[in-house]
Amino acid sequence: MLDCGQPVSLTYVKKNGSIMSADNVVSLRYDFYTGMRTIKLLRNGAKRSIHDVCIIGINDFEVFL
C-alpha cells in the first residue's frame, strides 16, 4: 500500500511514545537496510523520516510490519 504512490493515512509511534496520526501522506523512499521510510505530508509539503516498525496503522487498519 505504501509503495504504490497513492495517498494514505498513517498512524505511527514517535520516539517519546506518543501516537501520531497523519492523513494524506505519500511514501517517497524506503531504505531496506536501515528500515527507514521517507514520507511527505501532502497538506503542507513537510517530509518526515520514520522507521517502518513504528507504523501501527495504514488507512485505519492495524498492521504488523
CSV table of N, CA, C and O in Angstrom, one decimal:
chain,number,residue,atom,x,y,z
A,1,MET,N,0.8,-1.2,0.0
A,1,MET,CA,0.0,0.0,0.0
A,1,MET,C,0.9,1.3,0.0
A,1,MET,O,0.5,2.3,-0.6
A,2,LEU,N,2.0,1.2,0.7
A,2,LEU,CA,2.8,2.4,0.8
A,2,LEU,C,3.7,2.6,-0.5
A,2,LEU,O,4.0,3.7,-0.8
A,3,ASP,N,4.0,1.5,-1.2
A,3,ASP,CA,4.9,1.6,-2.3
A,3,ASP,C,4.2,1.9,-3.6
A,3,ASP,O,4.8,2.2,-4.7
A,4,CYS,N,2.9,2.0,-3.6
A,4,CYS,CA,2.1,2.3,-4.9
A,4,CYS,C,2.1,3.7,-5.2
A,4,CYS,O,1.7,4.1,-6.3
A,5,GLY,N,2.4,4.6,-4.3
A,5,GLY,CA,2.4,6.1,-4.6
A,5,GLY,C,1.1,6.8,-4.4
A,5,GLY,O,1.0,8.0,-4.7
A,6,GLN,N,0.1,6.1,-3.9
A,6,GLN,CA,-1.2,6.7,-3.6
A,6,GLN,C,-1.2,7.3,-2.2
A,6,GLN,O,-0.6,6.7,-1.3
A,7,PRO,N,-1.9,8.4,-2.0
A,7,PRO,CA,-2.0,9.0,-0.6
A,7,PRO,C,-2.8,8.0,0.3
A,7,PRO,O,-3.7,7.4,0.0
A,8,VAL,N,-2.2,7.9,1.5
A,8,VAL,CA,-2.8,7.0,2.6
A,8,VAL,C,-2.8,7.8,3.9
A,8,VAL,O,-2.2,8.9,4.0
A,9,SER,N,-3.4,7.3,4.9
A,9,SER,CA,-3.4,7.8,6.2
A,9,SER,C,-2.5,6.8,7.1
A,9,SER,O,-2.7,5.6,7.0
A,10,LEU,N,-1.6,7.4,7.9
A,10,LEU,CA,-0.7,6.6,8.7
A,10,LEU,C,-1.0,6.9,10.2
A,10,LEU,O,-1.2,8.0,10.6
A,11,THR,N,-0.8,5.9,11.0
A,11,THR,CA,-0.7,6.0,12.4
A,11,THR,C,0.6,5.4,12.9
A,11,THR,O,0.9,4.2,12.5
A,12,TYR,N,1.4,6.1,13.6
A,12,TYR,CA,2.8,5.6,14.0
A,12,TYR,C,3.1,6.1,15.4
A,12,TYR,O,2.5,7.1,15.9
A,13,VAL,N,4.1,5.5,15.9
A,13,VAL,CA,4.6,5.8,17.3
A,13,VAL,C,5.9,6.6,17.2
A,13,VAL,O,6.8,6.2,16.5
A,14,LYS,N,5.9,7.8,17.9
A,14,LYS,CA,7.1,8.6,17.9
A,14,LYS,C,8.1,8.1,18.9
A,14,LYS,O,7.9,7.2,19.6
A,15,LYS,N,9.3,8.7,18.9
A,15,LYS,CA,10.4,8.3,19.8
A,15,LYS,C,10.0,8.4,21.3
A,15,LYS,O,10.3,7.5,22.1
A,16,ASN,N,9.2,9.4,21.6
A,16,ASN,CA,8.8,9.6,23.0
A,16,ASN,C,7.6,8.7,23.4
A,16,ASN,O,7.1,8.8,24.5
A,17,GLY,N,7.1,7.9,22.5
A,17,GLY,CA,6.0,7.0,22.8
A,17,GLY,C,4.6,7.5,22.5
A,17,GLY,O,3.6,6.8,22.6
A,18,SER,N,4.5,8.8,22.0
A,18,SER,CA,3.2,9.3,21.7
A,18,SER,C,2.8,8.8,20.3
A,18,SER,O,3.6,8.5,19.4
A,19,ILE,N,1.5,8.6,20.1
A,19,ILE,CA,0.9,8.1,18.9
A,19,ILE,C,0.5,9.3,18.0
A,19,ILE,O,-0.2,10.1,18.4
A,20,MET,N,1.0,9.3,16.8
A,20,MET,CA,0.7,10.3,15.8
A,20,MET,C,-0.1,9.8,14.7
A,20,MET,O,0.0,8.6,14.3
A,21,SER,N,-1.0,10.6,14.2
A,21,SER,CA,-1.8,10.2,13.0
A,21,SER,C,-1.6,11.3,11.9
A,21,SER,O,-1.7,12.5,12.2
A,22,ALA,N,-1.3,10.8,10.7
A,22,ALA,CA,-1.1,11.7,9.6
A,22,ALA,C,-2.0,11.3,8.5
A,22,ALA,O,-1.9,10.1,8.0
A,23,ASP,N,-2.8,12.2,8.0
A,23,ASP,CA,-3.7,11.9,6.9
A,23,ASP,C,-3.1,12.5,5.6
A,23,ASP,O,-2.3,13.4,5.6
A,24,ASN,N,-3.4,11.8,4.5
A,24,ASN,CA,-3.0,12.3,3.2
A,24,ASN,C,-1.4,12.4,3.0
A,24,ASN,O,-0.9,13.4,2.8
A,25,VAL,N,-0.8,11.2,3.2
A,25,VAL,CA,0.7,11.2,3.1
A,25,VAL,C,1.1,10.2,1.9
A,25,VAL,O,0.3,9.3,1.6
A,26,VAL,N,2.2,10.4,1.4
A,26,VAL,CA,2.8,9.6,0.3
A,26,VAL,C,4.2,9.2,0.7
A,26,VAL,O,5.0,9.9,1.2
A,27,SER,N,4.5,7.9,0.5
A,27,SER,CA,5.8,7.4,0.8
A,27,SER,C,6.7,7.7,-0.4
A,27,SER,O,6.4,7.3,-1.6
A,28,LEU,N,7.8,8.4,-0.2
A,28,LEU,CA,8.7,8.8,-1.2
A,28,LEU,C,9.8,7.8,-1.4
A,28,LEU,O,10.2,7.5,-2.5
A,29,ARG,N,10.4,7.3,-0.3
A,29,ARG,CA,11.6,6.4,-0.4
A,29,ARG,C,11.6,5.4,0.8
A,29,ARG,O,11.1,5.8,1.9
A,30,TYR,N,12.1,4.3,0.5
A,30,TYR,CA,12.3,3.3,1.6
A,30,TYR,C,13.7,2.7,1.5
A,30,TYR,O,14.2,2.3,0.4
A,31,ASP,N,14.4,2.7,2.6
A,31,ASP,CA,15.7,2.1,2.7
A,31,ASP,C,15.7,0.8,3.4
A,31,ASP,O,15.4,0.7,4.6
A,32,PHE,N,15.9,-0.3,2.6
A,32,PHE,CA,15.7,-1.7,3.1
A,32,PHE,C,16.7,-2.0,4.3
A,32,PHE,O,16.4,-2.6,5.2
A,33,TYR,N,17.9,-1.5,4.2
A,33,TYR,CA,19.0,-1.8,5.2
A,33,TYR,C,18.8,-1.1,6.5
A,33,TYR,O,19.1,-1.7,7.5
A,34,THR,N,18.2,0.1,6.5
A,34,THR,CA,18.0,0.8,7.8
A,34,THR,C,16.6,0.7,8.3
A,34,THR,O,16.3,1.0,9.4
A,35,GLY,N,15.6,0.3,7.4
A,35,GLY,CA,14.2,0.2,7.7
A,35,GLY,C,13.6,1.6,7.8
A,35,GLY,O,12.5,1.7,8.4
A,36,MET,N,14.2,2.6,7.3
A,36,MET,CA,13.6,4.0,7.3
A,36,MET,C,12.8,4.3,6.1
A,36,MET,O,13.2,3.8,5.0
A,37,ARG,N,11.7,5.0,6.3
A,37,ARG,CA,10.9,5.4,5.2
A,37,ARG,C,10.7,6.9,5.2
A,37,ARG,O,10.5,7.5,6.3
A,38,THR,N,10.8,7.5,4.1
A,38,THR,CA,10.6,9.0,4.0
A,38,THR,C,9.2,9.2,3.5
A,38,THR,O,8.8,8.6,2.4
A,39,ILE,N,8.4,10.0,4.2
A,39,ILE,CA,7.1,10.2,3.8
A,39,ILE,C,6.9,11.7,3.6
A,39,ILE,O,7.6,12.5,4.2
A,40,LYS,N,6.0,12.1,2.8
A,40,LYS,CA,5.7,13.5,2.5
A,40,LYS,C,4.2,13.8,2.9
A,40,LYS,O,3.3,13.1,2.4
A,41,LEU,N,4.0,14.8,3.7
A,41,LEU,CA,2.6,15.2,4.1
A,41,LEU,C,2.1,16.1,3.0
A,41,LEU,O,2.7,17.2,2.8
A,42,LEU,N,1.1,15.7,2.3
A,42,LEU,CA,0.6,16.5,1.2
A,42,LEU,C,-0.1,17.8,1.6
A,42,LEU,O,-0.2,18.7,0.8
A,43,ARG,N,-0.5,17.8,2.8
A,43,ARG,CA,-1.2,19.0,3.3
A,43,ARG,C,-0.3,20.3,3.3
A,43,ARG,O,-0.7,21.3,2.9
A,44,ASN,N,0.9,20.1,3.8
A,44,ASN,CA,1.9,21.2,3.9
A,44,ASN,C,3.2,21.0,3.3
A,44,ASN,O,4.1,21.8,3.3
A,45,GLY,N,3.4,19.8,2.7
A,45,GLY,CA,4.6,19.5,1.9
A,45,GLY,C,5.8,19.1,2.8
A,45,GLY,O,6.9,19.0,2.3
A,46,ALA,N,5.6,18.9,4.1
A,46,ALA,CA,6.7,18.6,5.0
A,46,ALA,C,7.1,17.1,4.8
A,46,ALA,O,6.3,16.3,4.4
A,47,LYS,N,8.4,16.8,4.9
A,47,LYS,CA,8.9,15.5,4.8
A,47,LYS,C,9.3,15.0,6.2
A,47,LYS,O,9.9,15.7,7.0
A,48,ARG,N,9.1,13.7,6.4
A,48,ARG,CA,9.4,13.1,7.7
A,48,ARG,C,10.1,11.7,7.4
A,48,ARG,O,9.8,11.1,6.4
A,49,SER,N,11.0,11.3,8.2
A,49,SER,CA,11.6,10.0,8.2
A,49,SER,C,11.1,9.2,9.4
A,49,SER,O,11.3,9.7,10.5
A,50,ILE,N,10.6,8.0,9.1
A,50,ILE,CA,10.1,7.2,10.2
A,50,ILE,C,10.6,5.8,9.9
A,50,ILE,O,10.8,5.4,8.8
A,51,HIS,N,10.7,5.0,11.0
A,51,HIS,CA,11.0,3.6,10.9
A,51,HIS,C,9.8,2.8,10.6
A,51,HIS,O,8.7,3.1,11.1
A,52,ASP,N,9.9,1.8,9.7
A,52,ASP,CA,8.7,1.0,9.4
A,52,ASP,C,8.1,0.3,10.6
A,52,ASP,O,6.9,0.0,10.6
A,53,VAL,N,9.0,-0.1,11.5
A,53,VAL,CA,8.5,-0.9,12.7
A,53,VAL,C,7.6,0.0,13.6
A,53,VAL,O,6.9,-0.5,14.4
A,54,CYS,N,7.7,1.3,13.4
A,54,CYS,CA,6.9,2.2,14.2
A,54,CYS,C,5.5,2.5,13.7
A,54,CYS,O,4.7,3.1,14.3
A,55,ILE,N,5.2,2.0,12.4
A,55,ILE,CA,3.9,2.2,11.8
A,55,ILE,C,3.0,1.1,12.4
A,55,ILE,O,3.2,0.0,12.4
A,56,ILE,N,1.9,1.6,13.0
A,56,ILE,CA,0.9,0.7,13.6
A,56,ILE,C,-0.4,0.7,12.9
A,56,ILE,O,-1.3,-0.1,13.2
A,57,GLY,N,-0.6,1.6,11.9
A,57,GLY,CA,-1.9,1.6,11.1
A,57,GLY,C,-1.7,2.3,9.8
A,57,GLY,O,-1.1,3.3,9.7
A,58,ILE,N,-2.4,1.7,8.8
A,58,ILE,CA,-2.4,2.3,7.5
A,58,ILE,C,-3.9,2.2,7.0
A,58,ILE,O,-4.5,1.2,7.0
A,59,ASN,N,-4.4,3.4,6.7
A,59,ASN,CA,-5.8,3.6,6.3
A,59,ASN,C,-6.8,3.0,7.3
A,59,ASN,O,-7.7,2.2,6.9
A,60,ASP,N,-6.5,3.2,8.6
A,60,ASP,CA,-7.4,2.7,9.7
A,60,ASP,C,-7.4,1.2,9.8
A,60,ASP,O,-8.3,0.6,10.4
A,61,PHE,N,-6.4,0.5,9.3
A,61,PHE,CA,-6.2,-0.9,9.5
A,61,PHE,C,-5.0,-1.1,10.4
A,61,PHE,O,-3.9,-0.5,10.1
A,62,GLU,N,-5.0,-2.0,11.4
A,62,GLU,CA,-3.8,-2.3,12.1
A,62,GLU,C,-2.9,-3.1,11.3
A,62,GLU,O,-3.3,-4.0,10.6
A,63,VAL,N,-1.6,-2.8,11.4
A,63,VAL,CA,-0.6,-3.6,10.7
A,63,VAL,C,0.5,-4.0,11.6
A,63,VAL,O,0.7,-3.5,12.6
A,64,PHE,N,1.2,-5.1,11.2
A,64,PHE,CA,2.3,-5.6,11.9
A,64,PHE,C,3.4,-5.8,10.9
A,64,PHE,O,3.4,-6.7,10.1
A,65,LEU,N,4.4,-4.8,10.9
A,65,LEU,CA,5.5,-4.9,9.9
A,65,LEU,C,6.7,-5.5,10.5
A,65,LEU,O,6.9,-5.4,11.7
